[in-house]
Amino acid sequence: AGFTNISSWVPSSEIMDMLHELFVKFDDLAEQHGCYKVETIGDAYMVACGCPEKCPDHAERIAALAIDMVRTATTVISPLDGQPLKIRVGLHSGPLMAGVVGRARPRYCLFGDTVNVASRMESNGFPGCIQVTYRFLRQLPTPNPFVISPRGYIKIKGKGAMKTFILLGWVDSDDDPLLPAETHDSELETQLMLASMNPNRFATTTSTTTQSESMGATNLSMGDMQTELRKRQSRW
């Protein structure tokens, strides 16, 4: 259930307890990954890396943080239906302005198009998933240790059509990939499952504005692949 539904049916005190439990865990993760918590607004948790202190691996750090945040959110139970929470995460890289504004309860704020696009990546994403921009991908090392699959072009308010990607997890990990429960797009769901089964199928490139597909070696025969797809579809 989304936060709006939870807020409509659950007492405020229980919502505060849920958010406190979730955000305390996020605070610990942000510190572990060397990222900077900017602020929380309602159920939104804003975090940055590379500011106020510069670091060359800012994209890799925040991608790792995002993966841990999605997995950690499932350890918090919704007071509405007793189900684990599934959060949306959006990532983008670029320039921004930062500073302390106002005199009454002043706070450090971030401004700019980079903040807006990251927010759009989150709001247009899927529960339990991490959606990223191509500009963000270009900040990752080549090769990078993540499983990433293209989602395709989607309409973003104020930007038009943007090509986005889904960060599924680590290449060398026994954890389940961060797949959406439902996308209403069977072709995309199959593509994401294939990418999670064979991370080398989709290789991130920083030289062009498209995601190249490489037909890498696989240990799955077609029969095995169909069996695996059916198994994963029954799980998600």
Coordinates of N, CA and C in Angstrom, one line a residue:
A1 N 0.8 -1.2 0.0 CA 0.0 0.0 0.0 C 0.9 1.2 0.0
G2 N 0.5 2.3 -0.8 CA 1.2 3.5 -0.8 C 1.1 4.3 0.4
F3 N 1.9 5.3 0.6 CA 1.9 6.2 1.8 C 0.6 6.9 1.9
T4 N 0.0 7.3 0.8 CA -1.3 8.1 0.9 C -2.4 7.2 1.5
N5 N -2.4 5.9 1.0 CA -3.4 5.0 1.5 C -3.2 4.7 3.0
I6 N -1.9 4.5 3.4 CA -1.6 4.3 4.8 C -2.0 5.5 5.6
S7 N -1.7 6.7 5.2 CA -2.1 7.9 5.9 C -3.6 8.0 6.1
S8 N -4.4 7.5 5.1 CA -5.8 7.7 5.2 C -6.5 6.8 6.2
W9 N -5.8 5.6 6.5 CA -6.5 4.6 7.2 C -5.8 4.3 8.6
V10 N -4.6 4.8 8.8 CA -3.9 4.4 10.0 C -3.7 5.6 10.9
P11 N -3.8 5.5 12.2 CA -3.6 6.6 13.1 C -2.2 7.3 12.9
S12 N -2.1 8.6 13.1 CA -0.9 9.3 12.9 C 0.2 8.8 13.7
S13 N -0.1 8.4 15.0 CA 1.0 7.9 15.8 C 1.7 6.7 15.3
E14 N 0.9 5.8 14.6 CA 1.5 4.6 14.0 C 2.3 4.9 12.8
I15 N 1.9 5.9 12.0 CA 2.6 6.4 10.9 C 4.0 6.9 11.3
M16 N 3.9 7.7 12.4 CA 5.2 8.3 12.9 C 6.1 7.2 13.4
D17 N 5.6 6.2 14.0 CA 6.4 5.1 14.5 C 7.1 4.3 13.3
M18 N 6.3 4.1 12.2 CA 6.8 3.4 11.0 C 7.9 4.3 10.4
L19 N 7.6 5.6 10.2 CA 8.6 6.4 9.5 C 9.9 6.5 10.4
H20 N 9.7 6.6 11.7 CA 10.9 6.7 12.5 C 11.8 5.5 12.4
E21 N 11.1 4.3 12.5 CA 11.9 3.0 12.3 C 12.6 3.0 11.0
L22 N 11.9 3.4 9.9 CA 12.5 3.3 8.6 C 13.6 4.3 8.4
F23 N 13.4 5.6 8.9 CA 14.4 6.6 8.6 C 15.7 6.4 9.5
V24 N 15.5 5.9 10.7 CA 16.7 5.6 11.5 C 17.6 4.6 10.8
K25 N 16.9 3.6 10.2 CA 17.7 2.6 9.5 C 18.4 3.2 8.3
F26 N 17.7 4.1 7.6 CA 18.3 4.9 6.4 C 19.4 5.8 6.9
D27 N 19.3 6.4 8.0 CA 20.4 7.2 8.6 C 21.6 6.4 8.8
D28 N 21.5 5.2 9.3 CA 22.7 4.4 9.6 C 23.3 4.0 8.2
L29 N 22.5 3.6 7.2 CA 23.0 3.2 5.9 C 23.7 4.4 5.2
A30 N 23.1 5.6 5.3 CA 23.8 6.8 4.7 C 25.1 7.0 5.3
E31 N 25.2 6.8 6.6 CA 26.5 7.0 7.2 C 27.5 5.9 6.8
Q32 N 27.1 4.7 6.7 CA 27.9 3.6 6.3 C 28.5 3.8 4.9
H33 N 27.7 4.3 4.0 CA 28.1 4.5 2.6 C 28.8 5.8 2.4
G34 N 28.9 6.7 3.4 CA 29.5 8.0 3.2 C 28.7 8.9 2.4
C35 N 27.4 8.9 2.5 CA 26.5 9.8 1.8 C 25.9 10.8 2.8
Y36 N 25.3 11.9 2.3 CA 24.8 13.0 3.1 C 23.3 13.0 3.1
K37 N 22.7 12.9 4.2 CA 21.3 13.0 4.3 C 20.9 14.5 4.3
V38 N 20.1 14.9 3.3 CA 19.7 16.3 3.2 C 18.5 16.6 4.0
E39 N 17.4 15.9 3.8 CA 16.2 16.2 4.6 C 15.2 15.1 4.4
T40 N 14.1 15.1 5.2 CA 13.0 14.3 4.9 C 11.8 15.2 4.8
I41 N 10.9 14.9 3.8 CA 9.7 15.6 3.6 C 8.6 14.6 3.5
G42 N 7.8 14.5 4.6 CA 6.7 13.5 4.6 C 7.4 12.1 4.6
D43 N 7.0 11.3 3.6 CA 7.6 10.0 3.5 C 8.8 10.0 2.6
A44 N 9.3 11.1 2.1 CA 10.4 11.2 1.2 C 11.7 11.4 2.0
Y45 N 12.7 10.7 1.6 CA 14.0 10.7 2.2 C 15.0 11.2 1.1
M46 N 15.6 12.4 1.3 CA 16.5 12.9 0.3 C 18.0 12.8 0.7
V47 N 18.8 12.2 -0.1 CA 20.2 12.0 0.2 C 21.1 12.3 -1.0
A48 N 22.3 12.8 -0.7 CA 23.2 13.1 -1.8 C 24.6 12.6 -1.5
C49 N 25.4 12.5 -2.5 CA 26.8 12.1 -2.4 C 27.6 13.0 -3.4
G50 N 28.8 13.4 -2.9 CA 29.6 14.3 -3.7 C 29.4 15.7 -3.3
C51 N 28.6 16.0 -2.3 CA 28.4 17.3 -1.7 C 27.9 17.1 -0.3
P52 N 28.2 17.9 0.6 CA 29.1 19.1 0.5 C 30.6 18.8 0.2
E53 N 31.0 17.6 0.5 CA 32.4 17.2 0.2 C 32.5 16.3 -1.1
K54 N 33.4 16.7 -1.9 CA 33.6 16.0 -3.2 C 34.1 14.6 -3.0
C55 N 33.7 13.6 -3.8 CA 34.3 12.3 -3.8 C 34.2 11.7 -5.2
P56 N 35.2 11.1 -5.7 CA 35.2 10.6 -7.1 C 34.3 9.4 -7.3
D57 N 33.9 8.7 -6.3 CA 33.1 7.5 -6.4 C 31.6 7.8 -5.9
H58 N 31.2 9.0 -6.1 CA 29.8 9.4 -5.6 C 28.7 8.5 -6.1
A59 N 28.8 8.2 -7.4 CA 27.7 7.5 -8.1 C 27.7 6.0 -7.5
E60 N 28.8 5.4 -7.4 CA 28.9 4.0 -6.9 C 28.4 4.0 -5.5
R61 N 28.8 5.0 -4.7 CA 28.4 5.0 -3.3 C 26.8 5.1 -3.1
I62 N 26.2 6.0 -3.9 CA 24.8 6.2 -3.7 C 24.0 5.0 -4.4
A63 N 24.6 4.4 -5.4 CA 23.9 3.2 -6.0 C 23.9 2.1 -5.0
A64 N 25.0 1.9 -4.3 CA 25.1 0.9 -3.2 C 24.1 1.2 -2.1
L65 N 24.1 2.5 -1.7 CA 23.1 2.9 -0.7 C 21.7 2.6 -1.1
A66 N 21.4 2.9 -2.4 CA 20.0 2.7 -2.8 C 19.6 1.2 -2.7
I67 N 20.5 0.3 -3.1 CA 20.2 -1.1 -3.1 C 19.9 -1.5 -1.6
D68 N 20.8 -1.1 -0.7 CA 20.6 -1.4 0.7 C 19.3 -0.8 1.3
M69 N 18.9 0.4 0.8 CA 17.7 1.0 1.3 C 16.5 0.3 0.9
V70 N 16.4 -0.2 -0.4 CA 15.3 -0.9 -0.9 C 15.1 -2.2 -0.1
R71 N 16.3 -2.9 0.1 CA 16.2 -4.2 0.9 C 15.9 -4.0 2.4
T72 N 16.4 -2.9 2.9 CA 16.2 -2.6 4.4 C 14.7 -2.2 4.6
A73 N 14.1 -1.5 3.6 CA 12.7 -1.1 3.8 C 11.8 -2.3 4.0
T74 N 12.1 -3.5 3.4 CA 11.3 -4.6 3.5 C 11.3 -5.2 4.9
T75 N 12.2 -4.7 5.8 CA 12.2 -5.2 7.2 C 11.3 -4.4 8.1
V76 N 10.7 -3.3 7.5 CA 9.7 -2.5 8.2 C 8.3 -2.9 7.7
I77 N 7.4 -3.1 8.6 CA 6.1 -3.6 8.3 C 5.1 -2.5 8.2
S78 N 4.3 -2.5 7.2 CA 3.2 -1.5 7.0 C 2.1 -1.7 8.1
P79 N 1.8 -0.6 8.8 CA 0.7 -0.8 9.8 C -0.7 -0.9 9.2
L80 N -0.8 -0.7 7.9 CA -2.1 -0.9 7.2 C -2.4 -2.3 6.9
D81 N -1.5 -3.0 6.3 CA -1.8 -4.4 5.8 C -0.8 -5.5 6.3
G82 N 0.1 -5.1 7.2 CA 1.1 -6.0 7.7 C 2.1 -6.6 6.7
Q83 N 2.2 -5.9 5.6 CA 3.1 -6.3 4.5 C 4.4 -5.5 4.6
P84 N 5.6 -6.1 4.2 CA 6.8 -5.3 4.1 C 6.7 -4.1 3.2
L85 N 7.4 -3.0 3.6 CA 7.3 -1.8 2.8 C 8.1 -2.0 1.5
K86 N 7.6 -1.4 0.4 CA 8.4 -1.4 -0.9 C 8.5 0.1 -1.3
I87 N 9.7 0.5 -1.3 CA 9.9 2.0 -1.6 C 10.4 2.1 -3.1
R88 N 10.1 3.3 -3.6 CA 10.7 3.7 -4.9 C 11.9 4.5 -4.7
V89 N 12.9 4.3 -5.6 CA 14.2 5.2 -5.5 C 14.5 5.7 -6.9
G90 N 14.9 7.0 -6.9 CA 15.3 7.6 -8.2 C 16.7 8.2 -8.0
L91 N 17.5 8.0 -9.0 CA 18.9 8.5 -9.0 C 19.2 9.3 -10.2
H92 N 19.9 10.4 -10.0 CA 20.4 11.3 -11.1 C 21.7 12.0 -10.7
S93 N 22.5 12.3 -11.6 CA 23.7 13.1 -11.3 C 23.8 14.4 -12.1
G94 N 24.4 15.4 -11.5 CA 24.5 16.7 -12.2 C 24.8 17.8 -11.3
P95 N 25.0 19.0 -11.8 CA 25.3 20.2 -10.9 C 24.1 20.6 -10.1
L96 N 24.3 21.3 -9.0 CA 23.3 21.9 -8.2 C 23.8 23.0 -7.4
M97 N 22.9 23.8 -6.8 CA 23.3 24.8 -5.8 C 22.9 24.3 -4.4
A98 N 23.7 24.8 -3.5 CA 23.5 24.4 -2.1 C 23.8 25.5 -1.2
G99 N 23.1 25.6 -0.1 CA 23.3 26.7 0.9 C 22.3 26.7 2.0
V100 N 22.5 27.5 3.0 CA 21.6 27.7 4.1 C 20.7 28.9 3.8
V101 N 19.4 28.7 3.8 CA 18.4 29.7 3.5 C 17.5 30.0 4.7
G102 N 17.2 31.3 4.8 CA 16.3 31.7 5.9 C 17.0 32.0 7.2
R103 N 16.3 32.6 8.1 CA 16.9 32.9 9.4 C 16.2 32.1 10.5
A104 N 14.9 31.8 10.4 CA 14.1 31.1 11.3 C 14.3 29.6 11.0
R105 N 14.9 28.8 11.9 CA 15.2 27.4 11.8 C 15.9 27.2 10.4
P106 N 17.1 27.8 10.2 CA 17.8 27.7 8.9 C 18.3 26.2 8.7
R107 N 18.3 25.8 7.5 CA 18.8 24.5 7.2 C 19.5 24.5 5.8
Y108 N 20.3 23.5 5.6 CA 21.1 23.3 4.4 C 20.2 22.7 3.4
C109 N 20.1 23.4 2.2 CA 19.2 23.0 1.2 C 19.9 22.8 -0.2
L110 N 19.4 21.9 -1.0 CA 19.9 21.7 -2.3 C 18.9 22.1 -3.3
F111 N 19.3 22.8 -4.4 CA 18.4 23.3 -5.4 C 18.9 23.0 -6.8
G112 N 18.0 22.9 -7.8 CA 18.5 22.8 -9.1 C 17.8 21.6 -9.9
D113 N 18.0 21.6 -11.2 CA 17.4 20.6 -12.0 C 17.8 19.2 -11.7
T114 N 19.0 19.0 -11.1 CA 19.4 17.6 -10.7 C 18.5 17.1 -9.7
V115 N 18.1 17.9 -8.7 CA 17.2 17.5 -7.6 C 15.9 17.1 -8.2
N116 N 15.4 18.0 -9.1 CA 14.0 17.7 -9.7 C 14.0 16.4 -10.5
V117 N 15.0 16.2 -11.3 CA 15.1 14.9 -12.1 C 15.1 13.7 -11.3
A118 N 15.9 13.7 -10.2 CA 16.0 12.6 -9.3 C 14.6 12.3 -8.7
S119 N 13.9 13.4 -8.3 CA 12.6 13.2 -7.8 C 11.6 12.6 -8.8
R120 N 11.8 13.0 -10.1 CA 10.9 12.5 -11.2 C 11.2 11.0 -11.4
M121 N 12.5 10.6 -11.3 CA 12.9 9.2 -11.4 C 12.2 8.4 -10.3
E122 N 12.1 8.9 -9.1 CA 11.4 8.2 -8.0 C 9.9 8.1 -8.3
S123 N 9.3 9.2 -8.6 CA 7.8 9.2 -8.7 C 7.3 8.5 -9.9
N124 N 8.2 8.3 -10.9 CA 7.8 7.6 -12.1 C 8.3 6.1 -12.1
G125 N 8.8 5.7 -11.0 CA 9.4 4.4 -10.9 C 8.4 3.3 -10.4
F126 N 8.9 2.1 -10.1 CA 8.1 1.0 -9.6 C 8.4 0.8 -8.1
P127 N 7.4 0.4 -7.3 CA 7.7 0.0 -5.9 C 8.7 -1.1 -5.8
G128 N 9.6 -1.0 -4.9 CA 10.7 -2.0 -4.7 C 11.8 -1.9 -5.8
C129 N 11.8 -0.8 -6.6 CA 12.8 -0.7 -7.6 C 13.6 0.6 -7.6
I130 N 14.7 0.6 -8.3 CA 15.6 1.8 -8.4 C 15.7 2.2 -9.8
Q131 N 15.2 3.4 -10.1 CA 15.2 3.9 -11.5 C 16.3 5.0 -11.6
V132 N 17.1 4.9 -12.7 CA 18.2 5.8 -12.8 C 18.2 6.4 -14.2
T133 N 18.9 7.5 -14.4 CA 19.1 8.2 -15.7 C 20.4 7.8 -16.4
Y134 N 20.4 8.0 -17.7 CA 21.7 7.7 -18.4 C 22.8 8.6 -17.9
R135 N 22.5 9.8 -17.5 CA 23.6 10.7 -17.0 C 24.1 10.1 -15.7
F136 N 23.3 9.5 -14.9 CA 23.8 8.8 -13.7 C 24.7 7.7 -14.1
L137 N 24.3 6.9 -15.0 CA 25.1 5.7 -15.4 C 26.5 6.1 -15.9
R138 N 26.6 7.3 -16.5 CA 27.9 7.7 -17.0 C 28.9 8.1 -15.9
Q139 N 28.4 8.2 -14.7 CA 29.2 8.5 -13.6 C 29.8 7.3 -12.9
L140 N 29.2 6.1 -13.3 CA 29.7 4.9 -12.7 C 31.0 4.4 -13.4
P141 N 31.8 3.6 -12.8 CA 33.1 3.1 -13.4 C 32.7 2.2 -14.5
T142 N 33.6 2.0 -15.5 CA 33.5 1.0 -16.6 C 34.6 0.0 -16.5
P143 N 34.3 -1.3 -16.3 CA 32.9 -1.8 -16.0 C 32.5 -1.5 -14.6
N144 N 31.2 -1.6 -14.3 CA 30.8 -1.4 -12.9 C 30.2 -2.7 -12.4
P145 N 30.1 -2.7 -11.0 CA 29.7 -4.0 -10.4 C 28.2 -4.2 -10.3
F146 N 27.4 -3.5 -11.0 CA 25.9 -3.5 -10.9 C 25.2 -4.2 -12.1
V147 N 24.1 -4.8 -11.8 CA 23.2 -5.3 -12.8 C 22.2 -4.2 -13.2
I148 N 22.3 -3.7 -14.5 CA 21.4 -2.6 -14.9 C 20.8 -3.0 -16.2
S149 N 19.5 -2.7 -16.3 CA 18.8 -3.0 -17.5 C 18.0 -1.8 -18.0
P150 N 17.9 -1.5 -19.3 CA 17.2 -0.4 -19.8 C 15.7 -0.6 -19.6
R151 N 15.0 0.4 -19.2 CA 13.5 0.4 -19.1 C 12.9 0.9 -20.4
G152 N 13.6 1.9 -21.0 CA 13.0 2.5 -22.2 C 12.7 3.9 -22.0
Y153 N 12.1 4.6 -23.0 CA 11.7 6.0 -22.9 C 10.4 6.1 -22.1
I154 N 10.4 7.1 -21.2 CA 9.2 7.4 -20.5 C 9.0 8.9 -20.4
K155 N 7.8 9.4 -20.3 CA 7.5 10.8 -20.3 C 7.8 11.4 -18.9
I156 N 8.6 12.4 -18.8 CA 8.9 13.0 -17.6 C 8.5 14.5 -17.6
K157 N 7.7 14.9 -16.6 CA 7.2 16.2 -16.6 C 8.3 17.3 -16.7
G158 N 8.2 18.2 -17.6 CA 9.2 19.3 -17.8 C 10.4 18.8 -18.6
K159 N 10.5 17.5 -19.0 CA 11.6 17.0 -19.7 C 11.3 16.3 -21.0
G160 N 10.1 15.9 -21.1 CA 9.7 15.1 -22.3 C 10.1 13.7 -22.1
A161 N 10.4 13.0 -23.2 CA 10.8 11.6 -23.2 C 12.2 11.5 -22.7
M162 N 12.4 10.7 -21.7 CA 13.8 10.4 -21.2 C 14.0 8.8 -21.1
K163 N 15.2 8.4 -21.6 CA 15.5 7.0 -21.5 C 16.0 6.7 -20.1
T164 N 15.4 5.7 -19.4 CA 15.7 5.4 -18.1 C 16.1 3.9 -18.0
F165 N 16.7 3.6 -16.8 CA 17.2 2.3 -16.6 C 16.9 1.8 -15.2
I166 N 16.8 0.5 -15.0 CA 16.5 -0.1 -13.7 C 17.8 -0.7 -13.1
L167 N 18.1 -0.3 -11.9 CA 19.3 -0.9 -11.2 C 18.7 -2.1 -10.4
L168 N 19.2 -3.3 -10.8 CA 18.6 -4.5 -10.2 C 19.4 -5.1 -9.0
G169 N 20.6 -4.6 -8.9 CA 21.4 -5.1 -7.7 C 22.9 -5.3 -8.1
W170 N 23.6 -6.1 -7.4 CA 25.0 -6.4 -7.6 C 25.2 -7.5 -8.6
V171 N 26.3 -7.5 -9.4 CA 26.6 -8.6 -10.3 C 26.9 -9.9 -9.5
D172 N 27.8 -9.8 -8.5 CA 28.2 -10.9 -7.7 C 27.4 -10.9 -6.4
S173 N 26.2 -11.3 -6.4 CA 25.4 -11.4 -5.2 C 24.4 -12.5 -5.3
D174 N 24.1 -13.1 -4.1 CA 23.2 -14.2 -4.0 C 21.8 -13.7 -3.7
D175 N 21.7 -12.4 -3.5 CA 20.4 -11.8 -3.1 C 19.5 -11.8 -4.4
D176 N 18.2 -11.8 -4.1 CA 17.2 -11.7 -5.2 C 17.3 -10.3 -5.9
P177 N 17.2 -10.3 -7.2 CA 17.2 -9.0 -7.9 C 16.0 -8.1 -7.5
L178 N 16.2 -6.8 -7.6 CA 15.2 -5.9 -7.2 C 14.2 -5.7 -8.4
L179 N 13.4 -6.7 -8.6 CA 12.4 -6.6 -9.7 C 11.1 -6.1 -9.3
P180 N 10.4 -5.4 -10.1 CA 9.0 -4.8 -9.8 C 8.0 -6.0 -9.7
A181 N 7.1 -5.8 -8.8 CA 6.0 -6.8 -8.6 C 5.1 -6.8 -9.8
E182 N 4.9 -5.7 -10.4 CA 4.0 -5.6 -11.6 C 4.3 -4.3 -12.3
T183 N 4.5 -4.3 -13.6 CA 4.7 -3.2 -14.4 C 3.6 -2.9 -15.5
H184 N 2.7 -3.8 -15.6 CA 1.7 -3.8 -16.7 C 2.4 -3.8 -18.1
D185 N 3.6 -4.3 -18.1 CA 4.3 -4.4 -19.4 C 5.1 -5.7 -19.4
S186 N 4.5 -6.8 -20.0 CA 5.1 -8.1 -19.9 C 6.4 -8.2 -20.6
E187 N 6.6 -7.4 -21.7 CA 7.9 -7.4 -22.4 C 9.0 -6.8 -21.5
L188 N 8.7 -5.8 -20.7 CA 9.7 -5.2 -19.8 C 10.0 -6.2 -18.7
E189 N 8.9 -6.8 -18.1 CA 9.1 -7.7 -17.0 C 10.0 -8.9 -17.5
T190 N 9.8 -9.4 -18.7 CA 10.7 -10.5 -19.2 C 12.1 -10.0 -19.4
Q191 N 12.3 -8.8 -19.9 CA 13.6 -8.3 -20.1 C 14.4 -8.1 -18.8
L192 N 13.7 -7.6 -17.8 CA 14.3 -7.4 -16.5 C 14.7 -8.8 -15.9
M193 N 13.8 -9.8 -16.0 CA 14.2 -11.1 -15.5 C 15.4 -11.7 -16.2
L194 N 15.4 -11.5 -17.5 CA 16.5 -12.1 -18.3 C 17.8 -11.4 -17.8
A195 N 17.8 -10.1 -17.6 CA 19.0 -9.3 -17.2 C 19.4 -9.8 -15.9
S196 N 18.5 -10.1 -15.0 CA 18.9 -10.5 -13.6 C 19.4 -11.9 -13.6
M197 N 19.0 -12.8 -14.6 CA 19.5 -14.1 -14.7 C 20.9 -14.2 -15.3
N198 N 21.2 -13.2 -16.2 CA 22.5 -13.2 -16.9 C 23.0 -11.8 -16.9
P199 N 23.6 -11.3 -15.9 CA 24.1 -9.9 -15.8 C 24.9 -9.4 -16.9
N200 N 25.6 -10.3 -17.6 CA 26.4 -9.9 -18.7 C 25.7 -9.6 -20.0
R201 N 24.4 -9.9 -20.0 CA 23.6 -9.7 -21.2 C 23.5 -8.2 -21.5
F202 N 23.4 -7.3 -20.5 CA 23.3 -5.9 -20.7 C 24.5 -5.2 -20.2
A203 N 25.3 -4.6 -21.1 CA 26.6 -4.0 -20.7 C 26.4 -2.5 -20.8
T204 N 26.6 -1.8 -19.7 CA 26.5 -0.4 -19.7 C 27.6 0.3 -20.4
T205 N 27.3 1.2 -21.3 CA 28.3 1.9 -22.1 C 28.3 3.4 -21.9
T206 N 29.4 4.0 -21.8 CA 29.4 5.5 -21.6 C 29.8 6.2 -22.9
S207 N 29.9 5.5 -24.0 CA 30.3 6.2 -25.2 C 29.2 6.6 -26.1
T208 N 28.0 6.0 -25.9 CA 26.8 6.4 -26.6 C 25.6 6.6 -25.7
T209 N 24.5 7.1 -26.3 CA 23.4 7.4 -25.5 C 22.4 6.2 -25.5
T210 N 22.8 5.0 -25.9 CA 22.0 3.8 -25.8 C 22.7 2.8 -25.0
Q211 N 21.9 1.8 -24.6 CA 22.4 0.7 -23.9 C 22.6 -0.5 -24.9
S212 N 23.9 -0.9 -25.0 CA 24.2 -2.0 -26.0 C 23.9 -3.3 -25.4
E213 N 23.4 -4.2 -26.2 CA 23.2 -5.6 -25.8 C 24.3 -6.5 -26.4
S214 N 24.8 -7.3 -25.5 CA 25.9 -8.3 -25.9 C 25.4 -9.7 -25.7
M215 N 25.5 -10.5 -26.7 CA 25.1 -11.9 -26.5 C 26.2 -12.7 -25.8
G216 N 26.2 -12.6 -24.5 CA 27.3 -13.2 -23.8 C 27.0 -14.7 -23.6
A217 N 28.0 -15.5 -23.1 CA 27.8 -16.9 -22.8 C 26.8 -17.1 -21.7
T218 N 26.0 -18.1 -21.7 CA 25.0 -18.3 -20.7 C 25.0 -19.8 -20.4
N219 N 24.8 -20.1 -19.1 CA 24.7 -21.5 -18.7 C 23.3 -22.1 -18.7
L220 N 22.3 -21.2 -19.2 CA 20.9 -21.6 -19.3 C 20.6 -22.0 -20.7
S221 N 20.0 -23.2 -20.9 CA 19.5 -23.6 -22.2 C 18.1 -22.9 -22.3
M222 N 17.5 -23.0 -23.5 CA 16.2 -22.3 -23.7 C 15.2 -23.0 -22.8
G223 N 15.2 -24.3 -22.6 CA 14.3 -25.0 -21.7 C 14.5 -24.5 -20.3
D224 N 15.8 -24.4 -19.8 CA 16.1 -24.0 -18.5 C 15.6 -22.5 -18.3
M225 N 15.8 -21.7 -19.3 CA 15.4 -20.3 -19.2 C 13.9 -20.2 -19.0
Q226 N 13.1 -21.0 -19.8 CA 11.6 -20.9 -19.7 C 11.2 -21.4 -18.3
T227 N 11.9 -22.4 -17.8 CA 11.5 -22.9 -16.4 C 11.8 -21.8 -15.4
E228 N 13.0 -21.2 -15.6 CA 13.4 -20.1 -14.6 C 12.4 -18.9 -14.7
L229 N 12.0 -18.5 -15.9 CA 11.1 -17.4 -16.0 C 9.7 -17.8 -15.3
R230 N 9.2 -19.0 -15.5 CA 8.0 -19.3 -14.9 C 8.1 -19.3 -13.3
K231 N 9.3 -19.8 -12.9 CA 9.5 -19.8 -11.4 C 9.5 -18.4 -10.8
R232 N 10.2 -17.5 -11.5 CA 10.3 -16.1 -11.0 C 9.0 -15.4 -11.1
Q233 N 8.2 -15.7 -12.2 CA 6.9 -15.0 -12.3 C 6.0 -15.5 -11.2
S234 N 6.1 -16.7 -10.8 CA 5.3 -17.2 -9.7 C 5.7 -16.5 -8.3
R235 N 7.0 -16.1 -8.2 CA 7.5 -15.5 -7.0 C 7.1 -14.0 -6.9
W236 N 7.2 -13.4 -8.1 CA 6.9 -11.9 -8.1 C 5.5 -11.6 -8.6

